[in-house]
Short mmCIF file of C-alpha atoms and ligand atoms in Angstrom, two decimals:
data_model
loop_
_atom_site.label_atom_id
_atom_site.label_comp_id
_atom_site.label_asym_id
_atom_site.label_seq_id
_atom_site.Cartn_x
_atom_site.Cartn_y
_atom_site.Cartn_z
CA MET A 5 -28.56 188.35 -11.73
CA LEU A 6 -28.78 186.02 -8.78
CA ALA A 7 -28.38 182.07 -8.99
CA PHE A 8 -31.73 180.42 -9.37
CA GLU A 9 -33.52 177.16 -10.33
CA TYR A 10 -36.72 176.98 -12.38
CA HIS A 11 -38.84 173.91 -12.69
CA ASN A 12 -42.36 174.34 -14.00
CA PRO A 13 -44.06 170.95 -14.94
CA THR A 14 -47.60 172.21 -15.53
CA ARG A 15 -49.16 170.73 -18.72
CA TYR A 16 -50.69 174.13 -19.93
CA VAL A 17 -53.58 173.85 -22.53
CA PHE A 18 -54.73 177.10 -23.82
CA GLY A 19 -57.55 177.60 -26.45
CA GLU A 20 -61.07 178.45 -27.22
CA GLY A 21 -63.33 175.48 -26.32
CA GLU A 22 -60.49 173.47 -24.63
CA HIS A 23 -62.53 172.93 -21.33
CA ARG A 24 -64.74 170.51 -23.25
CA ASN A 25 -61.70 168.31 -23.28
CA ILE A 26 -61.13 168.04 -19.56
CA GLY A 27 -62.04 164.34 -19.39
CA SER A 28 -59.79 163.19 -22.07
CA LEU A 29 -56.97 165.32 -20.82
CA LEU A 30 -57.38 164.12 -17.25
CA ARG A 31 -57.25 160.47 -18.12
CA ALA A 32 -53.49 160.63 -18.28
CA PHE A 33 -53.50 161.32 -14.57
CA THR A 34 -56.51 159.57 -12.87
CA ASN A 35 -59.79 158.05 -13.13
CA ARG A 36 -61.37 159.60 -10.01
CA VAL A 37 -61.38 163.23 -8.73
CA LEU A 38 -62.78 165.65 -6.21
CA LEU A 39 -64.64 168.29 -8.30
CA HIS A 40 -64.13 171.48 -6.42
CA TYR A 41 -65.80 174.89 -7.41
CA GLY A 42 -67.15 178.22 -6.06
CA GLY A 43 -70.31 179.86 -5.27
CA GLY A 44 -72.29 178.89 -8.32
CA SER A 45 -71.01 180.74 -11.45
CA ILE A 46 -70.10 177.59 -13.13
CA LYS A 47 -73.61 176.31 -12.71
CA ARG A 48 -75.15 179.51 -14.15
CA SER A 49 -72.76 179.54 -17.12
CA GLY A 50 -73.38 175.95 -17.91
CA VAL A 51 -69.57 175.13 -17.44
CA TYR A 52 -70.47 172.72 -14.69
CA ASN A 53 -72.64 170.54 -16.93
CA THR A 54 -69.92 170.50 -19.75
CA ILE A 55 -67.36 169.34 -17.30
CA ALA A 56 -69.41 166.74 -15.67
CA ARG A 57 -70.35 165.36 -19.18
CA SER A 58 -66.69 165.37 -20.21
CA LEU A 59 -65.65 163.53 -17.05
CA GLU A 60 -68.43 160.95 -17.50
CA GLU A 61 -67.53 160.27 -21.13
CA ALA A 62 -63.96 159.64 -20.18
CA GLY A 63 -64.91 157.30 -17.41
CA ILE A 64 -63.69 159.55 -14.69
CA SER A 65 -65.78 159.25 -11.44
CA TYR A 66 -66.04 162.17 -9.24
CA CYS A 67 -67.37 163.65 -5.79
CA GLU A 68 -67.99 167.18 -5.73
CA LEU A 69 -67.54 170.02 -3.25
CA GLY A 70 -68.68 173.61 -4.22
CA GLY A 71 -69.11 176.74 -2.10
CA VAL A 72 -65.60 178.08 -2.08
CA LYS A 73 -65.76 181.80 -1.21
CA PRO A 74 -63.58 184.56 -2.49
CA ASN A 75 -60.84 184.70 0.08
CA PRO A 76 -61.27 180.93 0.61
CA SER A 77 -61.83 179.75 4.00
CA VAL A 78 -59.92 176.94 5.94
CA ASP A 79 -63.27 175.64 7.16
CA LEU A 80 -64.40 174.45 3.79
CA VAL A 81 -60.74 173.01 3.18
CA ARG A 82 -61.24 170.85 6.11
CA THR A 83 -64.52 169.45 4.78
CA GLY A 84 -62.79 168.72 1.49
CA ILE A 85 -60.13 166.85 3.26
CA GLU A 86 -62.48 164.65 5.16
CA LEU A 87 -64.47 163.97 2.00
CA CYS A 88 -61.39 163.00 0.09
CA ARG A 89 -60.32 160.67 2.79
CA ALA A 90 -63.67 159.10 3.14
CA GLU A 91 -64.22 158.60 -0.58
CA ASN A 92 -60.58 157.50 -1.27
CA ILE A 93 -59.91 160.38 -3.64
CA ARG A 94 -56.30 161.15 -4.58
CA PHE A 95 -56.75 163.89 -7.06
CA VAL A 96 -58.36 167.38 -6.90
CA LEU A 97 -59.90 169.07 -9.87
CA ALA A 98 -60.57 172.78 -9.48
CA VAL A 99 -63.01 174.58 -11.72
CA GLY A 100 -62.96 178.40 -10.93
CA GLY A 101 -60.82 181.33 -10.17
CA GLY A 102 -57.86 181.70 -7.83
CA SER A 103 -59.88 181.13 -4.69
CA VAL A 104 -61.10 177.78 -5.81
CA ILE A 105 -57.73 176.63 -7.17
CA ASP A 106 -56.17 177.74 -3.96
CA SER A 107 -58.70 175.96 -1.92
CA ALA A 108 -58.14 172.84 -4.05
CA LYS A 109 -54.31 173.06 -3.36
CA ALA A 110 -55.03 173.32 0.41
CA ILE A 111 -57.19 170.15 0.15
CA ALA A 112 -54.38 168.48 -1.73
CA LEU A 113 -51.88 169.36 0.99
CA GLY A 114 -54.17 168.39 3.81
CA VAL A 115 -55.30 164.87 2.79
CA PRO A 116 -52.01 163.13 3.36
CA HIS A 117 -50.93 165.51 6.16
CA SER A 118 -51.54 163.99 9.61
CA GLY A 119 -51.93 167.41 11.47
CA ASP A 120 -54.25 170.32 10.96
CA ILE A 121 -53.97 171.93 7.70
CA TRP A 122 -53.80 175.52 9.06
CA ASN A 123 -50.80 174.58 10.92
CA LEU A 124 -48.87 174.35 7.73
CA TYR A 125 -49.89 177.86 6.81
CA THR A 126 -48.79 179.22 10.14
CA ARG A 127 -45.66 177.33 10.01
CA GLU A 128 -46.34 175.45 13.32
CA GLU A 129 -46.22 172.12 11.45
CA GLU A 130 -43.93 170.93 8.63
CA LEU A 131 -45.20 169.01 5.61
CA LYS A 132 -43.87 165.57 5.57
CA THR A 133 -45.89 164.06 2.78
CA PRO A 134 -46.26 165.24 -0.75
CA PRO A 135 -49.53 166.81 -1.77
CA LEU A 136 -51.98 165.19 -4.04
CA PRO A 137 -51.82 166.39 -7.66
CA VAL A 138 -54.19 169.13 -8.64
CA ALA A 139 -55.67 170.12 -12.12
CA CYS A 140 -57.65 173.17 -12.93
CA VAL A 141 -59.95 174.71 -15.44
CA LEU A 142 -59.58 178.41 -15.01
CA THR A 143 -62.57 180.67 -15.03
CA LEU A 144 -61.06 184.05 -14.00
CA PRO A 145 -57.70 185.14 -15.12
CA ALA A 146 -56.22 187.04 -12.11
CA ALA A 147 -54.21 185.18 -9.27
CA GLY A 148 -52.02 183.03 -11.50
CA SER A 149 -52.65 180.11 -9.39
CA GLU A 150 -53.21 177.95 -12.39
CA ASN A 151 -49.42 177.85 -12.73
CA SER A 152 -47.96 179.02 -9.49
CA PRO A 153 -46.79 176.72 -6.53
CA ASN A 154 -48.74 178.78 -3.96
CA THR A 155 -52.02 178.79 -2.20
CA VAL A 156 -53.50 181.53 -0.04
CA LEU A 157 -56.06 180.64 2.75
CA THR A 158 -58.16 182.65 5.24
CA ASN A 159 -58.82 181.67 8.83
CA GLU A 160 -61.90 183.66 9.60
CA GLU A 161 -61.55 182.71 13.27
CA SER A 162 -58.21 184.26 13.74
CA THR A 163 -58.61 186.98 10.85
CA ARG A 164 -55.39 185.82 9.30
CA LYS A 165 -54.75 185.34 5.63
CA LEU A 166 -51.78 183.34 4.88
CA GLY A 167 -49.83 181.68 1.96
CA TYR A 168 -48.07 178.51 1.54
CA GLY A 169 -45.82 177.40 -1.26
CA HIS A 170 -44.53 173.95 -2.34
CA PRO A 171 -43.08 173.00 -5.74
CA ALA A 172 -45.55 170.16 -6.10
CA LEU A 173 -48.61 172.63 -5.88
CA ARG A 174 -48.10 173.69 -9.42
CA PRO A 175 -51.06 171.99 -11.01
CA VAL A 176 -50.10 169.02 -13.12
CA LEU A 177 -52.70 170.23 -15.81
CA SER A 178 -54.27 173.74 -16.21
CA ILE A 179 -56.79 174.54 -18.99
CA VAL A 180 -57.13 178.10 -19.87
CA ASP A 181 -60.08 178.55 -22.26
CA PRO A 182 -60.80 182.17 -22.99
CA THR A 183 -64.37 181.69 -23.74
CA LEU A 184 -64.89 180.93 -20.20
CA PHE A 185 -64.11 184.52 -19.17
CA LEU A 186 -67.09 185.98 -21.20
CA THR A 187 -69.48 185.83 -18.16
CA LEU A 188 -67.07 187.71 -15.77
CA PRO A 189 -68.60 191.10 -14.52
CA PRO A 190 -66.38 194.26 -15.28
CA ASN A 191 -65.30 194.60 -11.56
CA GLN A 192 -63.85 191.04 -11.77
CA MET A 193 -61.73 191.71 -14.88
CA ALA A 194 -60.39 194.85 -13.27
CA ASN A 195 -59.59 193.28 -10.03
CA GLY A 196 -57.87 190.40 -11.94
CA ALA A 197 -55.78 192.89 -14.06
CA ALA A 198 -54.73 194.81 -10.92
CA ASP A 199 -53.67 191.64 -9.27
CA MET A 200 -51.50 190.43 -12.39
CA LEU A 201 -49.93 193.91 -12.61
CA CYS A 202 -48.99 193.76 -9.03
CA HIS A 203 -47.42 190.21 -9.52
CA VAL A 204 -44.94 191.87 -11.91
CA PHE A 205 -44.31 194.88 -9.83
CA GLU A 206 -43.40 192.76 -6.96
CA ARG A 207 -40.54 191.12 -9.16
CA TYR A 208 -39.65 194.23 -11.30
CA PHE A 209 -39.02 196.82 -8.63
CA THR A 210 -35.81 195.40 -7.30
CA ASN A 211 -32.08 196.46 -6.63
CA THR A 212 -30.79 193.38 -8.45
CA GLN A 213 -28.33 194.29 -11.23
CA ASP A 214 -27.75 192.70 -14.71
CA THR A 215 -31.41 191.77 -15.35
CA GLU A 216 -31.84 193.16 -18.93
CA LEU A 217 -33.71 190.04 -20.17
CA SER A 218 -36.16 189.72 -17.28
CA ASP A 219 -36.63 193.53 -17.24
CA ALA A 220 -37.76 193.44 -20.76
CA LEU A 221 -39.98 190.45 -20.25
CA CYS A 222 -41.61 192.11 -17.38
CA GLU A 223 -42.25 195.33 -19.26
CA ALA A 224 -43.83 193.53 -22.24
CA THR A 225 -46.07 191.78 -19.62
CA MET A 226 -47.02 194.95 -17.84
CA ARG A 227 -47.87 196.76 -21.07
CA THR A 228 -49.89 193.85 -22.28
CA ILE A 229 -51.91 193.60 -19.07
CA MET A 230 -52.63 197.33 -19.14
CA GLN A 231 -53.50 197.47 -22.73
CA GLN A 232 -55.82 194.38 -22.78
CA ALA A 233 -57.59 195.41 -19.62
CA VAL A 234 -58.56 198.84 -21.13
CA LEU A 235 -59.70 197.02 -24.36
CA LEU A 236 -61.83 194.60 -22.35
CA LYS A 237 -63.46 197.31 -20.38
CA ASP A 238 -65.03 198.62 -23.61
CA GLU A 239 -65.20 195.15 -25.43
CA PRO A 240 -66.02 192.58 -22.73
CA GLY A 241 -66.86 190.04 -25.52
CA ASN A 242 -63.37 190.22 -27.11
CA VAL A 243 -62.29 186.59 -26.80
CA LYS A 244 -58.72 187.55 -28.31
CA ALA A 245 -58.23 190.14 -25.56
CA TRP A 246 -59.31 187.73 -22.89
CA GLY A 247 -56.82 185.14 -24.18
CA GLN A 248 -53.98 187.85 -24.17
CA LEU A 249 -54.92 189.02 -20.62
CA ALA A 250 -55.09 185.37 -19.39
CA LEU A 251 -51.62 184.30 -20.74
CA SER A 252 -50.15 187.65 -19.34
CA GLY A 253 -51.77 186.70 -15.94
CA THR A 254 -50.11 183.23 -15.93
CA ILE A 255 -46.82 184.50 -17.01
CA ALA A 256 -47.01 187.27 -14.24
CA HIS A 257 -47.02 184.70 -11.51
CA ASN A 258 -45.34 181.44 -12.74
CA ASN A 259 -42.08 183.10 -11.72
CA LEU A 260 -40.53 183.07 -15.12
CA LEU A 261 -40.25 186.89 -14.70
CA GLY A 262 -38.81 186.63 -11.24
CA VAL A 263 -35.86 184.46 -11.81
CA GLY A 264 -32.55 185.73 -10.64
CA ARG A 265 -34.08 188.79 -9.08
CA GLU A 266 -34.64 189.80 -5.53
CA GLN A 267 -38.33 189.90 -4.91
CA SER A 268 -40.62 192.11 -2.60
CA TRP A 269 -44.13 190.97 -1.95
CA ALA A 270 -44.57 193.96 0.33
CA CYS A 271 -47.85 195.07 -1.38
CA HIS A 272 -49.20 191.47 -1.16
CA ALA A 273 -48.31 191.37 2.50
CA LEU A 274 -49.94 194.83 3.12
CA GLU A 275 -53.08 193.87 1.14
CA HIS A 276 -53.55 190.35 2.62
CA GLU A 277 -53.93 192.05 6.03
CA LEU A 278 -56.76 194.16 4.61
CA SER A 279 -58.50 191.10 3.01
CA ALA A 280 -58.15 189.07 6.22
CA VAL A 281 -59.93 191.66 8.32
CA TYR A 282 -62.22 193.34 5.97
CA ASP A 283 -62.74 190.54 3.36
CA VAL A 284 -62.03 192.98 0.47
CA PRO A 285 -61.28 191.49 -3.03
CA HIS A 286 -57.46 191.03 -3.40
CA GLY A 287 -57.10 193.08 -6.63
CA ALA A 288 -59.23 195.94 -5.41
CA GLY A 289 -57.00 196.14 -2.23
CA LEU A 290 -54.05 196.17 -4.33
CA ALA A 291 -55.16 199.01 -6.49
CA VAL A 292 -55.51 201.11 -3.23
CA ILE A 293 -52.20 200.03 -1.56
CA VAL A 294 -49.77 199.86 -4.69
CA PRO A 295 -49.48 203.58 -5.68
CA ALA A 296 -48.81 204.55 -2.00
CA TYR A 297 -46.23 201.84 -1.64
CA LEU A 298 -44.47 202.66 -4.92
CA GLU A 299 -44.31 206.39 -4.05
CA ALA A 300 -42.74 205.53 -0.85
CA MET A 301 -40.09 203.38 -2.56
CA VAL A 302 -39.06 205.89 -5.42
CA PRO A 303 -36.37 207.76 -3.33
CA HIS A 304 -34.45 204.50 -2.60
CA ASN A 305 -33.99 203.47 -6.35
CA PRO A 306 -35.36 206.20 -8.76
CA GLY A 307 -33.55 204.61 -11.62
CA ILE A 308 -35.80 201.60 -11.85
CA PHE A 309 -38.86 203.85 -11.44
CA ALA A 310 -37.74 206.06 -14.33
CA GLN A 311 -37.16 203.06 -16.41
CA TRP A 312 -40.56 201.71 -15.78
CA ALA A 313 -42.29 205.16 -16.34
CA THR A 314 -40.58 205.29 -19.83
CA ASN A 315 -40.63 201.69 -20.91
CA VAL A 316 -44.12 200.80 -19.55
CA MET A 317 -46.08 203.82 -18.91
CA GLY A 318 -45.00 205.56 -22.11
CA VAL A 319 -43.52 208.69 -20.49
CA SER A 320 -40.99 210.64 -22.61
CA PRO A 321 -37.69 210.47 -21.06
CA ASN A 322 -36.87 214.08 -22.03
CA ARG A 323 -37.52 215.59 -18.67
CA ASN A 324 -35.84 215.44 -15.33
CA THR A 325 -36.13 212.04 -13.59
CA ALA A 326 -38.47 213.15 -10.78
CA GLU A 327 -41.03 214.45 -13.31
CA VAL A 328 -40.73 211.20 -15.33
CA ILE A 329 -41.55 209.16 -12.48
CA ARG A 330 -44.24 211.42 -11.10
CA GLU A 331 -45.93 211.30 -14.50
CA GLY A 332 -45.58 207.40 -14.60
CA LEU A 333 -47.27 207.06 -11.18
CA HIS A 334 -50.10 209.50 -12.29
CA ARG A 335 -50.73 207.41 -15.31
CA LEU A 336 -50.76 204.29 -13.18
CA ARG A 337 -53.49 205.76 -10.94
CA THR A 338 -55.42 206.96 -13.98
CA TRP A 339 -55.54 203.34 -15.27
CA TYR A 340 -56.93 201.98 -12.02
CA ARG A 341 -59.47 204.79 -12.15
CA GLU A 342 -60.34 204.00 -15.72
CA LEU A 343 -61.00 200.43 -14.76
CA GLY A 344 -63.28 201.52 -12.01
CA LEU A 345 -61.12 200.32 -9.26
CA PRO A 346 -61.09 201.82 -5.65
CA GLN A 347 -58.77 204.74 -5.09
CA ASN A 348 -58.72 204.85 -1.28
CA MET A 349 -59.56 203.05 1.72
CA GLN A 350 -63.11 204.47 1.99
CA GLU A 351 -63.90 203.22 -1.46
CA LEU A 352 -62.71 199.83 -0.41
CA GLY A 353 -65.11 199.94 2.55
CA ILE A 354 -62.26 200.35 5.14
CA PRO A 355 -62.99 203.08 7.76
CA ALA A 356 -60.25 205.74 8.37
CA GLU A 357 -60.33 204.46 12.14
CA ALA A 358 -59.16 200.92 11.20
CA ASP A 359 -56.35 199.47 13.25
CA PHE A 360 -53.66 200.27 10.71
CA ALA A 361 -50.89 199.98 13.34
CA GLY A 362 -52.02 196.57 14.15
CA MET A 363 -52.21 195.46 10.49
CA ALA A 364 -48.84 197.03 9.76
CA ARG A 365 -47.18 195.11 12.42
CA ALA A 366 -48.89 191.91 11.54
CA ALA A 367 -47.57 192.28 7.84
CA CYS A 368 -44.11 193.05 9.08
CA VAL A 369 -43.89 190.26 11.50
CA LEU A 370 -45.04 187.83 8.82
CA LYS A 371 -42.25 188.94 6.45
CA GLY A 372 -39.50 189.72 8.70
CA GLY A 373 -40.17 187.77 11.78
CA LYS A 374 -40.63 189.05 15.51
CA GLU A 375 -36.93 189.88 15.83
CA SER A 376 -36.80 192.19 12.92
CA PRO A 377 -40.27 192.99 11.70
CA HIS A 378 -40.06 194.64 8.26
CA LEU A 379 -41.21 194.25 4.73
CA PRO A 380 -38.56 193.34 2.22
CA GLY A 381 -37.94 195.00 -1.17
CA ILE A 382 -36.05 197.91 -2.66
CA TYR A 383 -35.94 199.13 0.94
CA ALA A 384 -36.78 197.42 4.26
CA VAL A 385 -40.04 198.92 5.38
CA THR A 386 -40.68 199.19 9.19
CA PRO A 387 -43.98 198.83 10.89
CA ASP A 388 -44.10 202.60 11.45
CA GLU A 389 -43.54 203.26 7.70
CA CYS A 390 -46.12 200.55 6.71
CA GLU A 391 -48.61 202.29 8.85
CA ARG A 392 -47.79 205.64 7.10
CA ILE A 393 -48.28 203.86 3.71
CA TYR A 394 -51.60 202.59 4.86
CA ARG A 395 -52.65 206.09 6.14
CA ALA A 396 -51.63 207.59 2.79
CA CYS A 397 -54.46 205.62 1.25
CA ILE A 398 -57.22 207.36 3.43
CA ARG A 399 -59.25 209.84 1.54
CA VAL A 400 -58.88 213.27 3.42
O1 NZQ B 5 -67.46 181.62 -6.66
P1 NZQ B 5 -68.19 181.77 -7.94
O2 NZQ B 5 -69.57 181.69 -8.02
O3 NZQ B 5 -67.47 180.81 -8.99
O4 NZQ B 5 -67.86 183.33 -8.36
C1 NZQ B 5 -66.55 183.78 -8.39
C2 NZQ B 5 -66.20 184.87 -7.27
O5 NZQ B 5 -67.37 185.40 -6.79
C3 NZQ B 5 -66.49 184.81 -9.65
N1 NZQ B 5 -66.24 184.15 -10.98
C4 NZQ B 5 -65.24 183.35 -11.19
N2 NZQ B 5 -65.22 182.94 -12.54
C5 NZQ B 5 -66.38 183.58 -13.01
C6 NZQ B 5 -66.88 184.25 -12.05
N3 NZQ B 5 -68.15 184.92 -12.22
C7 NZQ B 5 -68.66 184.88 -13.41
N4 NZQ B 5 -68.01 184.20 -14.50
C8 NZQ B 5 -66.88 183.50 -14.23
N5 NZQ B 5 -66.30 182.85 -15.37
O6 NZQ B 5 -65.39 185.71 -9.38
C9 NZQ B 5 -65.53 185.96 -8.02
C10 NZQ B 5 -63.96 186.11 -7.55
O7 NZQ B 5 -63.42 184.73 -7.68
P2 NZQ B 5 -61.94 184.49 -7.00
O8 NZQ B 5 -61.47 183.18 -7.37
O9 NZQ B 5 -62.05 184.87 -5.49
O10 NZQ B 5 -60.99 185.65 -7.57
P3 NZQ B 5 -59.53 185.57 -7.97
O11 NZQ B 5 -59.25 184.72 -9.08
O12 NZQ B 5 -59.02 186.94 -8.07
O13 NZQ B 5 -58.73 184.90 -6.78
C11 NZQ B 5 -58.46 185.75 -5.69
C12 NZQ B 5 -57.78 184.85 -4.60
O14 NZQ B 5 -56.43 184.34 -4.98
C13 NZQ B 5 -55.36 184.68 -4.02
C14 NZQ B 5 -56.04 185.86 -3.48
O15 NZQ B 5 -55.37 186.33 -2.29
C15 NZQ B 5 -57.49 185.59 -3.26
O16 NZQ B 5 -57.81 184.83 -2.18
N6 NZQ B 5 -54.08 184.79 -4.61
C16 NZQ B 5 -53.55 183.49 -5.07
C17 NZQ B 5 -52.21 183.45 -5.50
C18 NZQ B 5 -51.66 182.25 -5.78
N7 NZQ B 5 -52.19 181.01 -5.44
O17 NZQ B 5 -50.65 182.03 -6.32
C19 NZQ B 5 -51.57 184.65 -5.72
C20 NZQ B 5 -52.29 185.91 -5.59
O18 NZQ B 5 -51.38 186.97 -5.33
C21 NZQ B 5 -53.44 185.97 -4.76
O19 NZQ B 5 -52.99 186.31 -3.42
ZN1 ZN B 6 -51.89 188.68 -6.03
#
């Protein structure tokens, strides 16, 4: 196990109906917020009215900015930054999924920052001022942004999707109310489960030794995500299952499972290129990339894949290692299919003629730098190998 430091100050409030208490919970932090939300789901579900009433009853004034798109855009973030400055707002409340929370975090970074917000994501500028505090009411369990210190933003002009991390971006307050997930369509549940599962993969498939405890925590989280997602496919109204899935999604990405381990983030780097260029949903893109990436990694550490196949995918260990791993990966593909997730580039809406070489290089430069472009992980993947992984996802 590697040396690590872990600090997670989010006040995490979980329970049915808890979103109604947003006003009284927020009073400990502020009396004025930017209320930030997406394309309208919270208005259709009535959550918007409940939140607005709760804020008013608690004496919290607010300005609002809706319209966050999936794969949130830097353009709306710039609008939010200007609005907060003009209205003297120093606290951002996100009500939505990962995209809304990430957009809120970007606004929180940008308000005190003197330069352009996108330059933080490209690393052309450094953050010299702490971000504003962010709180959230989660409406879609998936990205884990409700307890992560990260934000991911898309610049449509340059077709780049980039992340930024800062310890102060963990929300100060997160409300996770499983009744809010009942309005989600099945594909969003599936996308979310695929994303959570991959957040554990990026941490679990590692060469780091002496990680028995975090291995076991990762394995329990992966099993729970897979079981609860299958249950929810048949019973979308099962609030208890939504609760278990949501808690798994938070734990999958608040880095408790990643402490003391080398981490990869290769699948995310590969997927973010697809989302940046083709605007595909993040979880759906991962469902296509992950099996091909894992297959390419197996020869470099078969032991961890055999452990996963046995402990997570339920494969009997009484066969040779190669067969155990093959069966584990087969069961993973079957799980994606059962949830209705895309199986290949074409089902994702990406043509076989896409510029996979360009996207492979961009992902590798982002992770390894121009001098040594590669994706880290069990094995350092070169741009050529990345391109082969992309091409392995094309239906022939
Ligand atoms: O915009 P509205 O109308 O709210 O509709 C949304 C959106 O269309 C809808 N939705 C959300 N809650 C709903 C609902 N529809 C009905 N009922 C509800 N209760 O769902 C759609 C997708 O929402 P979005 O927020 O985009 O999905 P998700 O939570 O999967 O977030 C994806 C984003 O998170 C980033 C991804 O890259 C992607 O941009 N990630 C952020 C991370 C982080 N900050 O730590 C880590 C992740 O790896 C990920 O990269
Ligand atoms: Zn993700």
